[in-house]
Amino acid sequence: MNSWLEITQLQKKIDDFHLGPINLQIEPGTITALVGNNGSGKSTLLKLIMNLANPDMGNIKVFNKFVYGQDESWKDKIAYQAQTPIGYNPYTGNQLKSLIAPLYPNWDDTLFVDMVHSFDIPLHKRYGKLSQGVQQKLNLALTIARNTPLLLLDEPTSFMDIPSKKRLVDILVDWMDRGDHAIIFAGHQAEDIMKLADYLTVLRNGTMVGTFEKEELTATYMHYWLKEPLGKMSIPGEISREIKQLVSNQPAATEQFFHENNVAWTDRKALDLDEIITYLLQEGKDGYINDGNDVIGS
Amino acid sequence: MQDWKQALRLAMFELHASKYVIFFLAVILCLALSSIVTGFSSYLEKNYAGIEFTFFIIFSAIILIWVKPKDFQLNQVNEDVMASPSLIMLHQLAVKKDVMIKSRFIVHFCYSFPFQLLFLIFFYALSQELQHVLPVGSYLAFSIIWLSFSFYAGYFFMATDAGTRNVNKITAALFTFIFAIGVMFLSATIQTISGHGIVNWTIIFAQEWPLLSSIISVILAVLGFSYWLHYMRKTMDLVDYL
């Protein structure tokens, strides 16, 4: 299947910060979460995809077109919601809609109206006068309603209240069901929206830790409670240990070791996603090496 | 043509939202006309470098930097770069770079050209000395010289919309001061060396060689304008809007 987005060996240096190399492919019907600590390069990566900056090395293709090429037709097929939109302040929601909607041939006005009602967005007020939360809701309505195949959302729920976050999740689920779409969003591990993700692409201080299938990842990390302290023995898969507790990202190998060495455990529990991400973001504790060939949706 | 139509549609949003600029431009027009009309006979009689600064201010359109509402002034994109918020907004939408550039041109043109044209019309209508020095045909050439200048010099400020070095307010004020001093120094130097100020020279060109000076001015305007469009495109390709 053809990738809608193909990133190859992408690198970008900004002062002391170095992003990449990033290798990523996005295919239809997938939702990918870009996860990383603050300043890990999530927003920069989305801006590079939108050709708002030039990579130092590597290539980005959207619908088989280089984003920095002369052919800019790819722009019709991708909608980007910036974390902090620039230039929106002097316009009302109505004006922004009139400006943006005609640029996108598949603009979904019903969805836009639905989101406006659902989030109670005042379209007659200037964007700059709205609260951050309402600005974010309006921005999302203006972005999702573009109804492009590929949707990029940068921290889409950072200022939203809990009911609105849940409503957004529903909207995105419906939207994904209504045709060939793919979403990439940058977010924090504790967000509700993370539940939507099929894949997690983890960035740690600009370095790509890897792209993981979410279900596979949640089945991989196991927390064990042991009868006795472990002492100094080295355990396969171990990524964290307290006196009588252990976290492993290779549960089969760990349990085999327990069996062979008569280590008794009283309980085990799969880790929550946000705990797993926390481990992935802690340098040296992930146990994964990016092989540079992360394919999503294949 | 389709690109121009789209560029016009996009420009209209900014023009509509910043329409109060017209009020400030009208005030500046009145102030500029009152000073220049009253001082023009003295300028011609005493032949000193006096009204050049007003001409530079009006035809370089530098004034637009200050009269635009804050939301449309150059905004800090990152530590190094300032750019037009409108351009950054369009950059994130399904708008081609050429359309963005055309849109910036339309906005700049709509604010600068009518203002400059009205200045020239009222200057001629209100100054009998000017009517005496330049008949209508020659004044047309004089107008073409200065309107062309607004293209090859003034569109520099449009080009900065794509991104320019980020400077703080003190540095910006310093640059403005240096610009003012530079214009006055240039005017005084030309006046001293050649015996006439720059405006006076353009009057002489319009009197003596109206057709030639008009043609050369239009050629310069086309070349200069093309250069600024190219410069803007190149800047957009190079700048990181991060």
Coordinates of C-alpha atoms in Angstrom, one line a residue:
Chain A
M1 CA 0.0 0.0 0.0
N2 CA 1.3 3.5 -0.8
S3 CA 2.3 5.7 2.1
W4 CA 0.5 9.0 2.3
L5 CA 3.5 10.5 4.2
E6 CA 7.0 9.2 3.9
I7 CA 9.8 10.7 5.9
T8 CA 13.3 9.4 5.2
Q9 CA 16.5 10.1 7.2
L10 CA 15.1 13.5 8.2
Q11 CA 17.5 15.7 10.3
K12 CA 17.2 19.3 11.4
K13 CA 19.6 21.3 13.7
I14 CA 18.3 24.3 15.5
D15 CA 21.0 26.0 17.6
D16 CA 21.9 23.2 20.1
F17 CA 18.9 21.0 19.4
H18 CA 19.2 18.2 16.9
L19 CA 16.2 16.4 15.5
G20 CA 16.5 13.1 13.8
P21 CA 17.3 11.1 12.0
I22 CA 13.5 10.4 11.6
N23 CA 12.1 7.7 9.4
L24 CA 8.4 7.4 9.3
Q25 CA 5.7 6.3 6.9
I26 CA 2.0 6.9 7.4
E27 CA -0.7 4.9 5.6
P28 CA -4.4 5.4 5.3
G29 CA -6.7 4.5 8.2
T30 CA -4.0 5.0 10.9
I31 CA -3.7 7.3 13.9
T32 CA -0.2 8.0 15.1
A33 CA 0.7 9.9 18.2
L34 CA 4.0 11.7 18.3
V35 CA 5.0 11.4 21.9
G36 CA 8.0 13.0 23.6
N37 CA 9.2 15.2 26.5
N38 CA 9.0 19.0 26.2
G39 CA 11.3 20.2 23.5
S40 CA 11.7 16.7 21.9
G41 CA 10.9 18.1 18.4
K42 CA 7.3 17.0 18.0
S43 CA 6.1 20.5 16.8
T44 CA 9.3 20.9 14.7
L45 CA 8.6 17.6 12.9
L46 CA 5.0 18.7 12.1
K47 CA 6.3 22.0 10.8
L48 CA 8.9 20.3 8.7
I49 CA 6.1 18.1 7.2
M50 CA 4.2 21.3 6.4
N51 CA 7.3 22.8 4.7
L52 CA 7.4 25.6 7.2
A53 CA 11.1 24.9 7.7
N54 CA 13.9 23.3 5.6
P55 CA 15.4 20.0 6.7
D56 CA 19.2 19.8 6.8
M57 CA 19.1 16.3 5.5
G58 CA 16.6 13.8 4.4
N59 CA 13.3 13.9 2.5
I60 CA 9.6 14.4 3.2
K61 CA 7.0 13.2 0.7
V62 CA 3.3 13.9 1.1
F63 CA 1.2 11.9 -1.4
N64 CA 4.3 11.1 -3.3
K65 CA 5.3 14.8 -3.7
F66 CA 8.4 16.4 -2.1
V67 CA 7.0 19.1 0.2
Y68 CA 9.7 21.5 -0.8
G69 CA 9.1 20.9 -4.6
Q70 CA 7.5 23.2 -7.1
D71 CA 4.3 21.1 -7.1
E72 CA 2.4 22.3 -4.1
S73 CA -0.8 20.2 -4.8
W74 CA -0.1 18.1 -1.7
K75 CA -1.2 21.1 0.4
D76 CA -4.9 20.4 -0.5
K77 CA -4.6 17.0 1.1
I78 CA -3.2 17.9 4.4
A79 CA -4.7 20.0 7.3
Y80 CA -2.4 21.3 10.0
Q81 CA -3.5 22.7 13.3
A82 CA -0.6 24.6 14.9
Q83 CA -0.2 24.7 18.6
T84 CA -0.4 28.5 18.6
P85 CA -1.8 29.8 15.3
I86 CA -0.3 33.0 14.0
G87 CA -2.3 35.5 12.1
Y88 CA -5.8 34.5 13.4
N89 CA -6.2 37.2 16.1
P90 CA -7.8 40.0 14.1
Y91 CA -10.5 37.8 12.5
T92 CA -13.8 36.4 13.9
G93 CA -14.6 32.7 13.6
N94 CA -17.0 33.5 10.7
Q95 CA -14.3 35.4 8.9
L96 CA -11.7 32.6 9.4
K97 CA -14.2 30.1 8.1
S98 CA -14.9 32.2 5.0
L99 CA -11.2 32.5 4.5
I100 CA -10.3 28.9 5.0
A101 CA -13.3 26.8 3.7
P102 CA -12.9 27.7 0.0
L103 CA -9.3 26.6 0.0
Y104 CA -10.3 22.9 0.7
P105 CA -12.5 21.2 -2.0
N106 CA -13.9 18.7 0.6
W107 CA -14.7 21.2 3.3
D108 CA -17.3 19.6 5.6
D109 CA -19.6 22.4 6.6
T110 CA -22.0 20.1 8.5
L111 CA -19.1 18.9 10.7
F112 CA -17.9 22.5 11.2
V113 CA -21.4 23.6 12.3
D114 CA -21.7 20.5 14.5
M115 CA -18.3 21.2 16.2
V116 CA -19.2 24.9 16.7
H117 CA -22.5 23.9 18.4
S118 CA -20.9 21.1 20.3
F119 CA -18.1 23.2 21.7
D120 CA -20.3 26.4 22.0
I121 CA -17.9 28.5 20.0
P122 CA -18.9 32.1 19.4
L123 CA -18.1 32.8 15.8
H124 CA -18.8 36.5 15.9
K125 CA -16.0 37.2 18.4
R126 CA -12.5 38.0 17.3
Y127 CA -10.1 35.1 17.7
G128 CA -7.7 37.2 19.8
K129 CA -10.5 37.9 22.3
L130 CA -11.4 34.3 22.9
S131 CA -10.0 32.2 25.8
Q132 CA -7.2 29.8 25.0
G133 CA -9.6 26.9 25.3
V134 CA -12.2 28.3 23.0
Q135 CA -9.4 29.4 20.5
Q136 CA -8.3 25.8 20.5
K137 CA -11.8 24.5 19.9
L138 CA -12.3 26.9 17.0
N139 CA -9.0 26.1 15.6
L140 CA -9.9 22.4 15.7
A141 CA -13.2 23.0 14.0
L142 CA -11.5 25.0 11.3
T143 CA -8.9 22.2 10.8
I144 CA -10.9 19.0 11.0
A145 CA -13.7 20.4 8.8
R146 CA -11.2 20.8 6.0
N147 CA -11.8 17.1 5.6
T148 CA -8.4 16.4 4.1
P149 CA -7.1 12.8 3.9
L150 CA -4.2 13.6 6.3
L151 CA -4.7 15.6 9.5
L152 CA -1.8 17.0 11.6
L153 CA -2.7 18.1 15.1
D154 CA -0.2 19.8 17.4
E155 CA -1.2 19.4 21.1
P156 CA -4.9 19.5 20.1
T157 CA -6.3 19.3 23.6
S158 CA -3.7 21.2 25.8
F159 CA -6.2 23.9 26.8
M160 CA -9.4 21.9 26.7
D161 CA -11.7 20.9 29.5
I162 CA -12.3 17.2 30.1
P163 CA -15.8 17.0 28.6
S164 CA -14.5 18.8 25.4
K165 CA -11.6 16.4 25.2
K166 CA -14.0 13.4 25.3
R167 CA -16.2 15.1 22.7
L168 CA -13.2 15.6 20.5
V169 CA -12.3 12.0 20.7
D170 CA -15.8 11.0 19.6
I171 CA -15.6 13.5 16.7
L172 CA -12.2 12.1 15.6
V173 CA -13.5 8.5 15.8
D174 CA -16.5 9.4 13.6
W175 CA -14.3 11.3 11.2
M176 CA -11.9 8.4 10.8
D177 CA -14.9 6.1 10.1
R178 CA -16.2 8.4 7.4
G179 CA -13.6 7.7 4.7
D180 CA -9.9 7.2 4.0
H181 CA -8.2 9.4 6.6
A182 CA -5.1 9.3 8.7
I183 CA -4.2 11.4 11.7
I184 CA -0.8 12.4 13.2
F185 CA -1.0 14.2 16.5
A186 CA 1.6 15.5 18.9
G187 CA 0.5 15.0 22.5
H188 CA 1.2 14.1 26.1
Q189 CA 1.0 10.5 27.3
A190 CA -1.7 11.2 29.9
E191 CA -4.2 12.5 27.3
D192 CA -7.5 10.8 26.5
I193 CA -6.8 11.3 22.9
M194 CA -3.9 8.9 23.3
K195 CA -6.5 6.1 23.5
L196 CA -7.2 6.7 19.8
A197 CA -3.7 6.1 18.6
D198 CA -2.8 2.9 16.7
Y199 CA 0.8 3.8 16.7
L200 CA 3.2 5.7 19.0
T201 CA 6.2 7.4 17.6
V202 CA 8.4 8.3 20.5
L203 CA 10.9 11.2 20.4
R204 CA 13.4 11.7 23.1
N205 CA 15.3 15.0 23.0
G206 CA 15.1 15.0 19.2
T207 CA 16.1 11.4 18.8
M208 CA 13.5 8.9 17.5
V209 CA 13.2 6.1 20.0
G210 CA 11.0 4.2 17.6
T211 CA 7.4 3.7 16.3
F212 CA 5.4 1.1 18.2
E213 CA 2.1 -0.5 17.7
K214 CA 0.1 0.6 20.7
E215 CA -1.6 -2.8 21.5
E216 CA 1.7 -4.6 21.1
L217 CA 3.4 -2.1 23.3
T218 CA 0.9 -2.4 26.1
A219 CA 1.2 -6.2 26.0
T220 CA 5.0 -6.0 26.2
Y221 CA 5.5 -4.2 29.5
M222 CA 4.8 -6.1 32.7
H223 CA 5.0 -5.2 36.4
Y224 CA 5.9 -8.1 38.8
W225 CA 5.5 -8.2 42.6
L226 CA 7.9 -10.8 44.0
K227 CA 7.9 -12.8 47.2
E228 CA 11.5 -12.2 48.0
P229 CA 14.0 -9.4 47.2
L230 CA 15.9 -10.2 44.0
G231 CA 19.4 -9.5 45.2
K232 CA 22.0 -8.5 42.6
M233 CA 21.0 -11.0 39.8
S234 CA 20.5 -9.6 36.3
I235 CA 17.0 -10.3 34.9
P236 CA 16.3 -10.4 31.1
G237 CA 14.0 -7.6 30.1
E238 CA 14.4 -5.7 33.3
I239 CA 14.0 -2.0 32.9
S240 CA 13.2 -1.0 36.5
R241 CA 13.5 -2.7 39.9
E242 CA 12.6 -1.9 43.5
I243 CA 13.1 -4.2 46.4
K244 CA 10.4 -6.7 45.6
Q245 CA 9.1 -5.3 42.4
L246 CA 10.3 -5.5 38.8
V247 CA 9.2 -4.0 35.5
S248 CA 10.1 -5.9 32.3
N249 CA 9.6 -5.2 28.6
Q250 CA 10.3 -8.9 27.8
P251 CA 7.8 -10.7 30.0
A252 CA 8.3 -14.1 28.4
A253 CA 12.1 -14.0 28.9
T254 CA 11.6 -12.6 32.4
E255 CA 9.1 -15.4 33.4
Q256 CA 11.4 -18.1 31.9
F257 CA 14.2 -16.7 34.1
F258 CA 12.0 -16.7 37.2
H259 CA 11.0 -20.3 36.5
E260 CA 14.6 -21.5 35.9
N261 CA 15.9 -19.7 39.0
N262 CA 12.9 -20.4 41.3
V263 CA 12.0 -16.8 41.7
A264 CA 8.4 -16.6 43.0
W265 CA 6.1 -13.8 42.1
T266 CA 2.8 -13.0 43.7
D267 CA 1.2 -10.8 41.1
R268 CA 1.8 -9.2 37.7
K269 CA 0.0 -6.4 35.9
A270 CA 0.4 -4.9 32.4
L271 CA 1.6 -1.3 32.6
D272 CA -0.7 1.6 31.7
L273 CA 0.3 3.4 28.4
D274 CA 1.4 6.5 30.2
E275 CA 3.7 4.5 32.4
I276 CA 5.2 2.7 29.3
I277 CA 5.7 6.1 27.6
T278 CA 7.4 7.4 30.7
Y279 CA 9.9 4.4 30.5
L280 CA 10.4 5.0 26.8
L281 CA 11.2 8.6 27.5
Q282 CA 13.8 7.7 30.1
E283 CA 17.0 7.4 28.4
G284 CA 18.5 3.9 28.4
K285 CA 15.4 2.2 29.8
D286 CA 13.4 1.5 26.6
G287 CA 15.3 -1.6 25.4
Y288 CA 14.4 -0.6 21.9
I289 CA 16.7 0.5 19.1
N290 CA 15.3 2.5 16.2
D291 CA 16.0 0.4 13.1
G292 CA 15.2 3.4 10.9
N293 CA 12.4 1.7 9.1
D294 CA 9.2 2.5 10.9
V295 CA 6.3 1.7 8.8
I296 CA 2.8 2.5 10.1
G297 CA -0.2 0.8 8.9
S298 CA 1.6 -1.9 6.9
Chain B
M1 CA -5.4 34.5 -13.5
Q2 CA -6.8 32.0 -11.1
D3 CA -3.8 32.7 -8.8
W4 CA -4.5 36.5 -8.9
K5 CA -8.2 35.9 -8.1
Q6 CA -7.4 33.7 -5.1
A7 CA -4.7 36.2 -4.0
L8 CA -7.2 39.1 -4.2
R9 CA -9.8 37.1 -2.2
L10 CA -7.2 36.4 0.5
A11 CA -5.9 40.0 0.6
M12 CA -9.5 41.3 1.0
F13 CA -9.7 39.7 4.4
E14 CA -6.7 41.6 5.7
L15 CA -7.8 44.8 4.0
H16 CA -11.2 44.6 5.5
A17 CA -9.9 43.8 9.0
S18 CA -7.3 46.6 8.9
K19 CA -9.5 49.2 7.2
Y20 CA -8.8 51.7 10.0
V21 CA -5.3 52.2 8.4
I22 CA -7.1 54.4 5.9
F23 CA -7.9 56.9 8.6
F24 CA -4.2 57.2 9.7
L25 CA -3.1 57.4 6.1
A26 CA -5.6 60.2 5.5
V27 CA -4.2 62.1 8.5
I28 CA -0.7 61.6 7.2
L29 CA -1.8 62.7 3.7
C30 CA -3.2 65.9 5.1
L31 CA -0.1 66.7 7.2
A32 CA 2.3 65.9 4.3
L33 CA 0.3 68.0 1.8
S34 CA 0.0 71.0 4.2
S35 CA 3.8 71.0 4.8
I36 CA 4.8 70.4 1.2
V37 CA 2.3 72.8 -0.4
T38 CA 3.3 75.6 1.9
G39 CA 7.0 74.9 1.6
F40 CA 7.1 74.2 -2.1
S41 CA 7.6 77.8 -3.4
S42 CA 10.3 78.4 -1.0
Y43 CA 11.9 75.1 -2.1
L44 CA 11.9 76.2 -5.7
E45 CA 13.1 79.7 -5.0
K46 CA 15.9 78.9 -2.5
N47 CA 16.8 75.6 -4.2
Y48 CA 17.6 73.7 -1.0
A49 CA 17.2 70.1 0.0
G50 CA 13.9 70.4 2.0
I51 CA 11.0 68.3 0.8
E52 CA 12.9 65.2 -0.2
F53 CA 12.3 63.5 3.1
T54 CA 8.5 63.8 2.7
F55 CA 8.7 62.4 -0.7
F56 CA 10.8 59.5 0.5
I57 CA 8.4 58.8 3.4
I58 CA 5.4 58.8 1.1
F59 CA 6.8 56.9 -1.9
S60 CA 8.9 54.4 -0.1
A61 CA 5.7 53.5 1.9
I62 CA 7.8 53.1 5.0
I63 CA 4.9 54.7 6.8
L64 CA 2.9 51.5 6.5
I65 CA 5.2 49.9 9.0
W66 CA 3.8 52.1 11.8
V67 CA 0.2 52.7 10.7
K68 CA -0.7 49.0 10.3
P69 CA -2.6 47.5 13.3
K70 CA -0.4 45.5 15.5
D71 CA -2.0 42.2 14.4
F72 CA -0.7 42.9 10.9
Q73 CA 2.8 44.2 11.7
L74 CA 5.8 42.0 11.3
N75 CA 5.8 39.5 14.1
Q76 CA 8.6 37.6 15.8
V77 CA 8.6 34.0 14.4
N78 CA 11.7 32.9 16.2
E79 CA 14.7 34.4 17.8
D80 CA 16.2 35.4 14.4
V81 CA 13.2 36.1 12.1
M82 CA 10.3 38.4 11.9
A83 CA 7.6 37.9 9.3
S84 CA 4.0 38.9 8.4
P85 CA 1.5 37.1 10.6
S86 CA -0.9 37.0 7.5
L87 CA 1.8 35.3 5.4
I88 CA 2.5 32.7 8.2
M89 CA -1.2 32.0 8.4
L90 CA -1.5 31.4 4.7
H91 CA 1.7 29.3 4.7
Q92 CA -0.1 26.8 6.9
L93 CA -3.1 26.6 4.6
A94 CA -3.6 25.1 1.1
V95 CA -2.2 28.2 -0.6
K96 CA 0.6 28.2 -3.1
K97 CA 3.7 30.3 -2.4
D98 CA 3.1 32.4 -5.5
V99 CA -0.5 33.1 -4.4
M100 CA 0.8 34.2 -0.9
I101 CA 3.3 36.6 -2.6
K102 CA 0.6 38.0 -4.9
S103 CA -1.6 38.5 -1.9
R104 CA 1.0 40.4 -0.1
F105 CA 1.5 42.6 -3.2
I106 CA -2.2 43.3 -3.4
V107 CA -2.3 44.4 0.3
H108 CA 0.7 46.6 -0.1
F109 CA -0.6 48.1 -3.3
C110 CA -4.0 48.8 -1.9
Y111 CA -2.6 50.7 1.0
S112 CA 0.3 52.5 -0.8
F113 CA -0.8 53.3 -4.3
P114 CA -4.1 55.2 -3.7
F115 CA -2.4 57.2 -0.9
Q116 CA 0.5 58.1 -3.2
L117 CA -1.8 58.9 -6.1
L118 CA -4.0 61.1 -4.0
F119 CA -0.9 62.9 -2.7
L120 CA 0.2 63.6 -6.3
I121 CA -3.3 64.7 -7.4
F122 CA -3.8 67.0 -4.4
F123 CA -0.3 68.3 -4.5
Y124 CA -0.9 69.5 -8.1
A125 CA -4.3 70.8 -7.4
L126 CA -3.3 72.8 -4.4
S127 CA 0.1 74.1 -5.5
Q128 CA -0.1 76.9 -8.1
E129 CA 3.7 77.1 -8.2
L130 CA 3.8 73.4 -9.2
Q131 CA 1.2 74.0 -11.9
H132 CA 3.3 76.9 -13.2
V133 CA 6.5 74.8 -13.3
L134 CA 5.0 71.6 -14.7
P135 CA 2.2 71.5 -17.2
V136 CA -0.2 68.6 -17.0
G137 CA 1.8 66.4 -19.4
S138 CA 5.1 67.0 -17.6
Y139 CA 3.4 66.5 -14.3
L140 CA 2.2 63.1 -15.5
A141 CA 5.9 62.2 -16.2
F142 CA 6.8 63.5 -12.7
S143 CA 4.1 61.3 -11.2
I144 CA 5.3 58.3 -13.2
I145 CA 8.9 58.9 -11.9
W146 CA 7.8 58.9 -8.3
L147 CA 5.2 56.1 -8.6
S148 CA 7.8 54.0 -10.2
F149 CA 10.1 54.7 -7.4
S150 CA 7.5 53.4 -5.1
F151 CA 7.7 50.1 -6.9
Y152 CA 11.5 49.6 -7.1
A153 CA 12.2 51.0 -3.7
G154 CA 8.9 50.8 -1.7
Y155 CA 8.2 47.1 -2.4
F156 CA 11.2 46.3 -0.3
F157 CA 8.8 46.7 2.6
M158 CA 6.4 44.2 1.1
A159 CA 9.3 41.8 0.5
T160 CA 10.2 41.9 4.3
D161 CA 6.8 40.3 4.9
A162 CA 8.4 36.9 4.0
G163 CA 10.9 37.3 6.8
T164 CA 13.5 39.7 7.9
R165 CA 16.1 39.8 10.7
N166 CA 14.5 40.0 14.1
V167 CA 15.3 43.3 15.8
N168 CA 14.1 44.8 19.0
K169 CA 12.2 48.1 19.2
I170 CA 15.3 50.1 20.1
T171 CA 17.2 48.7 17.1
A172 CA 14.2 49.3 14.9
A173 CA 14.0 52.9 16.1
L174 CA 17.7 53.3 15.5
F175 CA 17.4 51.9 11.9
T176 CA 14.6 54.4 11.3
F177 CA 16.7 57.3 12.6
I178 CA 19.6 56.1 10.4
F179 CA 17.2 55.9 7.4
A180 CA 16.0 59.5 8.1
I181 CA 19.5 60.8 8.5
G182 CA 20.6 58.9 5.4
V183 CA 17.9 60.3 3.3
M184 CA 18.6 63.8 4.4
F185 CA 22.3 63.4 4.0
L186 CA 21.8 61.9 0.5
S187 CA 19.5 64.8 -0.5
A188 CA 21.9 67.4 0.9
T189 CA 24.9 65.8 -0.9
I190 CA 23.1 65.6 -4.2
Q191 CA 21.9 69.2 -3.8
T192 CA 25.4 70.4 -2.9
I193 CA 27.2 68.6 -5.7
S194 CA 24.6 69.0 -8.5
G195 CA 23.0 72.3 -7.5
H196 CA 19.5 70.8 -7.2
G197 CA 17.7 68.6 -4.8
I198 CA 16.3 65.2 -5.8
V199 CA 12.7 66.4 -6.2
N200 CA 14.0 69.3 -8.2
W201 CA 15.9 67.0 -10.4
T202 CA 12.8 64.9 -11.1
I203 CA 11.0 68.1 -12.0
I204 CA 13.8 68.9 -14.4
F205 CA 13.6 65.4 -15.9
A206 CA 9.9 65.7 -16.3
Q207 CA 10.2 69.1 -17.9
E208 CA 13.0 68.3 -20.3
W209 CA 12.6 64.6 -21.1
P210 CA 9.1 63.6 -20.1
L211 CA 8.8 60.6 -22.3
L212 CA 12.3 59.2 -21.8
S213 CA 12.2 59.7 -18.0
S214 CA 8.8 58.0 -17.9
I215 CA 9.9 55.0 -20.0
I216 CA 13.1 54.6 -17.9
S217 CA 11.1 54.9 -14.7
V218 CA 8.6 52.3 -15.8
I219 CA 11.4 49.9 -16.8
L220 CA 13.0 50.4 -13.4
A221 CA 9.7 49.8 -11.7
V222 CA 9.1 46.5 -13.6
L223 CA 12.7 45.3 -13.0
G224 CA 12.6 46.4 -9.3
F225 CA 9.2 44.9 -8.7
S226 CA 10.2 41.6 -10.3
Y227 CA 13.3 41.6 -8.2
W228 CA 11.3 42.0 -5.0
L229 CA 8.9 39.2 -6.0
H230 CA 11.9 36.9 -6.6
Y231 CA 13.6 38.1 -3.4
M232 CA 10.4 37.2 -1.5
R233 CA 10.1 33.8 -3.0
K234 CA 13.7 33.1 -2.3
T235 CA 13.3 34.3 1.3
M236 CA 10.3 32.0 1.8
D237 CA 12.3 29.1 0.5
L238 CA 15.1 29.8 3.0
V239 CA 13.4 31.0 6.2
D240 CA 12.5 28.5 8.9
Y241 CA 9.1 29.5 10.2
L242 CA 9.6 27.6 13.4

